[in-house]
Amino acid sequence: MINSIPPISHEFLGINLPDKRLKLRSHLMLEKFFRTPDKSLPATFGGRAELKAAYRFFNQDCVSTEVILEPHVEKTIQRINQHPTVLLVDDTTDINMSHMEQVHDLGTLNDTNSPGCLLHVLKAFTPERLALGVVSAKFINRLGDWRGKHKNSRAFSIEEKESYRWLEDYRKAGEIAKNTSSHIVYVADREADIYEMFYESLENEADLLVRGSHDRSILQSNGINGHLLAELGKNAPIGTTKFTIPAVKGKRKGRGKTRDVKGRGGREVEQEMRSVEVAINPSKEKKKKFSPVKIYALYLKEVNVPIGEKPISWLLLTTLKIENQEDAQKVVNFYLCRWGIETFFHVLKNGCKIEELQLEHSSRLLTCISMYLIVAWRIMYTMMLGRLMPEISCDLVF
């Protein structure tokens, strides 16, 4: 039973700022952001003097995204230690600042010339989907000729690519697993389906769970190469799983001009489960450096698809053992927790309205967003705590 919940300013205890006044200012600002997360900076800080003090805080050389997040990450790891199993969910979202003509040193977003950047977050959840906090956050500013580099990505090593962020965060998960008593499972979507991730799992102490993006070459027991989906098809189903998939709103995106992308309604999904343990091969370009790696594959194919709906099928690749239906269901449940980070991004953008901020320098903007990362976590934590423990008093939170 939870007896007390510290104020959100507790996340800044031990913040590495050289001046006591700056430390106090950081605590007061975080409290104000939490009280009115959807308000603009002028509305949040009210008087002109308070607003100027906030701008001066963000303009300090000693204030950075790393300094803001460091004490929160430490508190998050402390919370991780209190749970036997913790999922570290990794994902990326766009930060679109198209309402601004320019944000200095921010770069442009995707295929447009609008100011913006990518935000890559590693976030901790319990299997019951209680958000424990942010473990890592990276802002990726696409400056210069990043489009040309992206088109010729095969010519670069993994360390030179944007996709290196997935490997970095998996290594971060491994370090946490090494230094805590909790069972750590790293969870990511299709962008993390990179061979180096699976090779890393040979020495990484965190388990790996990634949604596959394509059929993979495998080394069969007879020494001949085959294909993963064909191998899965040889095995009989080990059972079915059911869950409710949330609705997804349509998005608008495209080159220069926007276009509508169809959303999806929420509905119940039933999937047939097949699993196999296989050795996946590296690509032709990587064979000299890497060898095959054994992993478990779980293929989930939707059955009894409603008329007019597109079937939902997933390929999950993991280091977690899958020997029976119970093991497979646990892997499915862990992967479903990945939706928690989508909710986190929704709270960040629509609850905290970070894409409506009006700060003209990227250093100030990203530092401000770092504070809202903590606010968005606390909102999610409070929301889920109320669902998991409806009997607790609201006085503990407010």
PDB file of N, CA, C and O in Angstrom, residues 66-111:
ATOM      1  N   GLU A  66      20.561  17.440 -20.398  1.00  0.00           N
ATOM      2  CA  GLU A  66      21.192  16.415 -19.569  1.00  0.00           C
ATOM      3  C   GLU A  66      21.076  16.753 -18.085  1.00  0.00           C
ATOM      4  O   GLU A  66      20.772  15.881 -17.255  1.00  0.00           O
ATOM      5  N   VAL A  67      21.318  18.016 -17.752  1.00  0.00           N
ATOM      6  CA  VAL A  67      21.240  18.447 -16.353  1.00  0.00           C
ATOM      7  C   VAL A  67      19.806  18.325 -15.830  1.00  0.00           C
ATOM      8  O   VAL A  67      19.581  17.890 -14.693  1.00  0.00           O
ATOM      9  N   ILE A  68      18.834  18.683 -16.649  1.00  0.00           N
ATOM     10  CA  ILE A  68      17.426  18.607 -16.244  1.00  0.00           C
ATOM     11  C   ILE A  68      16.996  17.172 -15.997  1.00  0.00           C
ATOM     12  O   ILE A  68      16.306  16.869 -15.014  1.00  0.00           O
ATOM     13  N   LEU A  69      17.400  16.245 -16.862  1.00  0.00           N
ATOM     14  CA  LEU A  69      16.903  14.875 -16.789  1.00  0.00           C
ATOM     15  C   LEU A  69      17.704  13.987 -15.834  1.00  0.00           C
ATOM     16  O   LEU A  69      17.182  12.964 -15.359  1.00  0.00           O
ATOM     17  N   GLU A  70      18.943  14.339 -15.534  1.00  0.00           N
ATOM     18  CA  GLU A  70      19.795  13.461 -14.731  1.00  0.00           C
ATOM     19  C   GLU A  70      19.173  13.067 -13.388  1.00  0.00           C
ATOM     20  O   GLU A  70      19.126  11.867 -13.054  1.00  0.00           O
ATOM     21  N   PRO A  71      18.683  14.008 -12.558  1.00  0.00           N
ATOM     22  CA  PRO A  71      18.115  13.579 -11.269  1.00  0.00           C
ATOM     23  C   PRO A  71      16.838  12.757 -11.425  1.00  0.00           C
ATOM     24  O   PRO A  71      16.583  11.845 -10.633  1.00  0.00           O
ATOM     25  N   HIS A  72      16.039  13.055 -12.454  1.00  0.00           N
ATOM     26  CA  HIS A  72      14.832  12.267 -12.702  1.00  0.00           C
ATOM     27  C   HIS A  72      15.182  10.840 -13.096  1.00  0.00           C
ATOM     28  O   HIS A  72      14.530   9.888 -12.648  1.00  0.00           O
ATOM     29  N   VAL A  73      16.213  10.672 -13.913  1.00  0.00           N
ATOM     30  CA  VAL A  73      16.643   9.331 -14.307  1.00  0.00           C
ATOM     31  C   VAL A  73      17.087   8.545 -13.072  1.00  0.00           C
ATOM     32  O   VAL A  73      16.778   7.352 -12.922  1.00  0.00           O
ATOM     33  N   GLU A  74      17.800   9.195 -12.167  1.00  0.00           N
ATOM     34  CA  GLU A  74      18.234   8.530 -10.935  1.00  0.00           C
ATOM     35  C   GLU A  74      17.028   8.075 -10.119  1.00  0.00           C
ATOM     36  O   GLU A  74      17.011   6.950  -9.587  1.00  0.00           O
ATOM     37  N   LYS A  75      16.007   8.918 -10.010  1.00  0.00           N
ATOM     38  CA  LYS A  75      14.785   8.554  -9.263  1.00  0.00           C
ATOM     39  C   LYS A  75      14.051   7.420  -9.981  1.00  0.00           C
ATOM     40  O   LYS A  75      13.478   6.531  -9.340  1.00  0.00           O
ATOM     41  N   THR A  76      14.079   7.443 -11.309  1.00  0.00           N
ATOM     42  CA  THR A  76      13.431   6.386 -12.080  1.00  0.00           C
ATOM     43  C   THR A  76      14.087   5.035 -11.808  1.00  0.00           C
ATOM     44  O   THR A  76      13.405   4.025 -11.621  1.00  0.00           O
ATOM     45  N   ILE A  77      15.409   5.007 -11.775  1.00  0.00           N
ATOM     46  CA  ILE A  77      16.125   3.755 -11.505  1.00  0.00           C
ATOM     47  C   ILE A  77      15.823   3.263 -10.091  1.00  0.00           C
ATOM     48  O   ILE A  77      15.693   2.060  -9.852  1.00  0.00           O
ATOM     49  N   GLN A  78      15.663   4.185  -9.144  1.00  0.00           N
ATOM     50  CA  GLN A  78      15.260   3.793  -7.791  1.00  0.00           C
ATOM     51  C   GLN A  78      13.881   3.139  -7.808  1.00  0.00           C
ATOM     52  O   GLN A  78      13.649   2.142  -7.112  1.00  0.00           O
ATOM     53  N   ARG A  79      12.969   3.690  -8.603  1.00  0.00           N
ATOM     54  CA  ARG A  79      11.630   3.088  -8.705  1.00  0.00           C
ATOM     55  C   ARG A  79      11.698   1.732  -9.409  1.00  0.00           C
ATOM     56  O   ARG A  79      10.956   0.812  -9.062  1.00  0.00           O
ATOM     57  N   ILE A  80      12.567   1.606 -10.396  1.00  0.00           N
ATOM     58  CA  ILE A  80      12.739   0.330 -11.088  1.00  0.00           C
ATOM     59  C   ILE A  80      13.132  -0.759 -10.094  1.00  0.00           C
ATOM     60  O   ILE A  80      12.641  -1.889 -10.152  1.00  0.00           O
ATOM     61  N   ASN A  81      14.002  -0.420  -9.164  1.00  0.00           N
ATOM     62  CA  ASN A  81      14.487  -1.386  -8.173  1.00  0.00           C
ATOM     63  C   ASN A  81      13.386  -1.935  -7.277  1.00  0.00           C
ATOM     64  O   ASN A  81      13.589  -2.957  -6.610  1.00  0.00           O
ATOM     65  N   GLN A  82      12.247  -1.291  -7.250  1.00  0.00           N
ATOM     66  CA  GLN A  82      11.154  -1.713  -6.379  1.00  0.00           C
ATOM     67  C   GLN A  82      10.236  -2.739  -7.038  1.00  0.00           C
ATOM     68  O   GLN A  82       9.275  -3.188  -6.430  1.00  0.00           O
ATOM     69  N   HIS A  83      10.531  -3.113  -8.300  1.00  0.00           N
ATOM     70  CA  HIS A  83       9.649  -4.026  -9.036  1.00  0.00           C
ATOM     71  C   HIS A  83      10.450  -5.213  -9.570  1.00  0.00           C
ATOM     72  O   HIS A  83      11.568  -5.042 -10.072  1.00  0.00           O
ATOM     73  N   PRO A  84       9.876  -6.424  -9.516  1.00  0.00           N
ATOM     74  CA  PRO A  84      10.613  -7.610  -9.973  1.00  0.00           C
ATOM     75  C   PRO A  84      10.871  -7.631 -11.477  1.00  0.00           C
ATOM     76  O   PRO A  84      11.897  -8.129 -11.925  1.00  0.00           O
ATOM     77  N   THR A  85       9.925  -7.102 -12.263  1.00  0.00           N
ATOM     78  CA  THR A  85      10.076  -7.056 -13.723  1.00  0.00           C
ATOM     79  C   THR A  85       9.733  -5.660 -14.212  1.00  0.00           C
ATOM     80  O   THR A  85       8.704  -5.094 -13.825  1.00  0.00           O
ATOM     81  N   VAL A  86      10.587  -5.107 -15.043  1.00  0.00           N
ATOM     82  CA  VAL A  86      10.356  -3.766 -15.599  1.00  0.00           C
ATOM     83  C   VAL A  86      10.627  -3.800 -17.094  1.00  0.00           C
ATOM     84  O   VAL A  86      11.616  -4.384 -17.551  1.00  0.00           O
ATOM     85  N   LEU A  87       9.739  -3.170 -17.852  1.00  0.00           N
ATOM     86  CA  LEU A  87       9.877  -3.066 -19.297  1.00  0.00           C
ATOM     87  C   LEU A  87      10.427  -1.691 -19.641  1.00  0.00           C
ATOM     88  O   LEU A  87       9.863  -0.670 -19.233  1.00  0.00           O
ATOM     89  N   LEU A  88      11.519  -1.654 -20.388  1.00  0.00           N
ATOM     90  CA  LEU A  88      12.071  -0.393 -20.885  1.00  0.00           C
ATOM     91  C   LEU A  88      11.659  -0.259 -22.340  1.00  0.00           C
ATOM     92  O   LEU A  88      12.179  -0.968 -23.205  1.00  0.00           O
ATOM     93  N   VAL A  89      10.703   0.622 -22.591  1.00  0.00           N
ATOM     94  CA  VAL A  89      10.085   0.759 -23.913  1.00  0.00           C
ATOM     95  C   VAL A  89      10.739   1.919 -24.652  1.00  0.00           C
ATOM     96  O   VAL A  89      10.844   3.030 -24.127  1.00  0.00           O
ATOM     97  N   ASP A  90      11.135   1.668 -25.886  1.00  0.00           N
ATOM     98  CA  ASP A  90      11.898   2.621 -26.688  1.00  0.00           C
ATOM     99  C   ASP A  90      11.091   3.046 -27.908  1.00  0.00           C
ATOM    100  O   ASP A  90      10.516   2.200 -28.606  1.00  0.00           O
ATOM    101  N   ASP A  91      11.045   4.359 -28.183  1.00  0.00           N
ATOM    102  CA  ASP A  91      10.338   4.814 -29.386  1.00  0.00           C
ATOM    103  C   ASP A  91      10.741   6.246 -29.716  1.00  0.00           C
ATOM    104  O   ASP A  91      11.343   6.951 -28.896  1.00  0.00           O
ATOM    105  N   THR A  92      10.381   6.661 -30.928  1.00  0.00           N
ATOM    106  CA  THR A  92      10.719   7.996 -31.443  1.00  0.00           C
ATOM    107  C   THR A  92       9.454   8.702 -31.895  1.00  0.00           C
ATOM    108  O   THR A  92       8.545   8.082 -32.450  1.00  0.00           O
ATOM    109  N   THR A  93       9.405  10.015 -31.681  1.00  0.00           N
ATOM    110  CA  THR A  93       8.299  10.818 -32.184  1.00  0.00           C
ATOM    111  C   THR A  93       8.847  12.110 -32.792  1.00  0.00           C
ATOM    112  O   THR A  93       9.981  12.508 -32.509  1.00  0.00           O
ATOM    113  N   ASP A  94       8.043  12.741 -33.646  1.00  0.00           N
ATOM    114  CA  ASP A  94       8.405  14.036 -34.226  1.00  0.00           C
ATOM    115  C   ASP A  94       8.007  15.158 -33.279  1.00  0.00           C
ATOM    116  O   ASP A  94       6.967  15.092 -32.629  1.00  0.00           O
ATOM    117  N   ILE A  95       8.812  16.204 -33.241  1.00  0.00           N
ATOM    118  CA  ILE A  95       8.417  17.461 -32.596  1.00  0.00           C
ATOM    119  C   ILE A  95       8.329  18.494 -33.709  1.00  0.00           C
ATOM    120  O   ILE A  95       9.330  18.905 -34.275  1.00  0.00           O
ATOM    121  N   ASN A  96       7.112  18.860 -34.038  1.00  0.00           N
ATOM    122  CA  ASN A  96       6.842  19.738 -35.168  1.00  0.00           C
ATOM    123  C   ASN A  96       6.636  21.169 -34.680  1.00  0.00           C
ATOM    124  O   ASN A  96       5.681  21.466 -33.978  1.00  0.00           O
ATOM    125  N   MET A  97       7.552  22.051 -35.056  1.00  0.00           N
ATOM    126  CA  MET A  97       7.463  23.462 -34.651  1.00  0.00           C
ATOM    127  C   MET A  97       7.112  24.339 -35.850  1.00  0.00           C
ATOM    128  O   MET A  97       7.625  25.439 -36.019  1.00  0.00           O
ATOM    129  N   SER A  98       6.211  23.851 -36.695  1.00  0.00           N
ATOM    130  CA  SER A  98       5.875  24.549 -37.940  1.00  0.00           C
ATOM    131  C   SER A  98       5.209  25.908 -37.702  1.00  0.00           C
ATOM    132  O   SER A  98       5.147  26.727 -38.621  1.00  0.00           O
ATOM    133  N   HIS A  99       4.709  26.160 -36.481  1.00  0.00           N
ATOM    134  CA  HIS A  99       4.118  27.473 -36.199  1.00  0.00           C
ATOM    135  C   HIS A  99       5.187  28.553 -36.053  1.00  0.00           C
ATOM    136  O   HIS A  99       4.872  29.742 -36.037  1.00  0.00           O
ATOM    137  N   MET A 100       6.455  28.121 -35.954  1.00  0.00           N
ATOM    138  CA  MET A 100       7.567  29.064 -35.855  1.00  0.00           C
ATOM    139  C   MET A 100       8.233  29.194 -37.218  1.00  0.00           C
ATOM    140  O   MET A 100       8.409  28.201 -37.926  1.00  0.00           O
ATOM    141  N   GLU A 101       8.611  30.396 -37.596  1.00  0.00           N
ATOM    142  CA  GLU A 101       9.323  30.586 -38.861  1.00  0.00           C
ATOM    143  C   GLU A 101      10.697  29.936 -38.804  1.00  0.00           C
ATOM    144  O   GLU A 101      11.163  29.342 -39.767  1.00  0.00           O
ATOM    145  N   GLN A 102      11.337  30.030 -37.654  1.00  0.00           N
ATOM    146  CA  GLN A 102      12.666  29.449 -37.491  1.00  0.00           C
ATOM    147  C   GLN A 102      12.947  29.236 -36.012  1.00  0.00           C
ATOM    148  O   GLN A 102      12.547  30.023 -35.164  1.00  0.00           O
ATOM    149  N   VAL A 103      13.607  28.126 -35.717  1.00  0.00           N
ATOM    150  CA  VAL A 103      14.155  27.896 -34.379  1.00  0.00           C
ATOM    151  C   VAL A 103      15.635  27.639 -34.585  1.00  0.00           C
ATOM    152  O   VAL A 103      16.021  26.663 -35.219  1.00  0.00           O
ATOM    153  N   HIS A 104      16.479  28.512 -34.094  1.00  0.00           N
ATOM    154  CA  HIS A 104      17.913  28.447 -34.367  1.00  0.00           C
ATOM    155  C   HIS A 104      18.506  27.116 -33.919  1.00  0.00           C
ATOM    156  O   HIS A 104      18.299  26.660 -32.795  1.00  0.00           O
ATOM    157  N   ASP A 105      19.248  26.465 -34.848  1.00  0.00           N
ATOM    158  CA  ASP A 105      19.972  25.211 -34.594  1.00  0.00           C
ATOM    159  C   ASP A 105      19.064  24.019 -34.318  1.00  0.00           C
ATOM    160  O   ASP A 105      19.533  23.012 -33.774  1.00  0.00           O
ATOM    161  N   LEU A 106      17.805  24.100 -34.709  1.00  0.00           N
ATOM    162  CA  LEU A 106      16.907  22.969 -34.480  1.00  0.00           C
ATOM    163  C   LEU A 106      16.882  22.008 -35.666  1.00  0.00           C
ATOM    164  O   LEU A 106      16.681  20.815 -35.499  1.00  0.00           O
ATOM    165  N   GLY A 107      17.094  22.517 -36.857  1.00  0.00           N
ATOM    166  CA  GLY A 107      17.008  21.667 -38.041  1.00  0.00           C
ATOM    167  C   GLY A 107      15.594  21.615 -38.590  1.00  0.00           C
ATOM    168  O   GLY A 107      14.696  22.343 -38.152  1.00  0.00           O
ATOM    169  N   THR A 108      15.385  20.744 -39.572  1.00  0.00           N
ATOM    170  CA  THR A 108      14.078  20.609 -40.215  1.00  0.00           C
ATOM    171  C   THR A 108      13.517  19.213 -39.972  1.00  0.00           C
ATOM    172  O   THR A 108      14.243  18.273 -39.661  1.00  0.00           O
ATOM    173  N   LEU A 109      12.206  19.110 -40.173  1.00  0.00           N
ATOM    174  CA  LEU A 109      11.508  17.873 -39.838  1.00  0.00           C
ATOM    175  C   LEU A 109      11.184  17.078 -41.087  1.00  0.00           C
ATOM    176  O   LEU A 109      10.503  17.562 -41.991  1.00  0.00           O
ATOM    177  N   ASN A 110      11.667  15.845 -41.131  1.00  0.00           N
ATOM    178  CA  ASN A 110      11.338  14.885 -42.193  1.00  0.00           C
ATOM    179  C   ASN A 110      11.479  15.478 -43.581  1.00  0.00           C
ATOM    180  O   ASN A 110      12.511  16.036 -43.925  1.00  0.00           O
ATOM    181  N   ASP A 111      10.396  15.408 -44.398  1.00  0.00           N
ATOM    182  CA  ASP A 111      10.478  15.844 -45.792  1.00  0.00           C
ATOM    183  C   ASP A 111      10.003  17.276 -45.997  1.00  0.00           C
ATOM    184  O   ASP A 111       9.677  17.676 -47.108  1.00  0.00           O
TER     185      ASP A 111
END
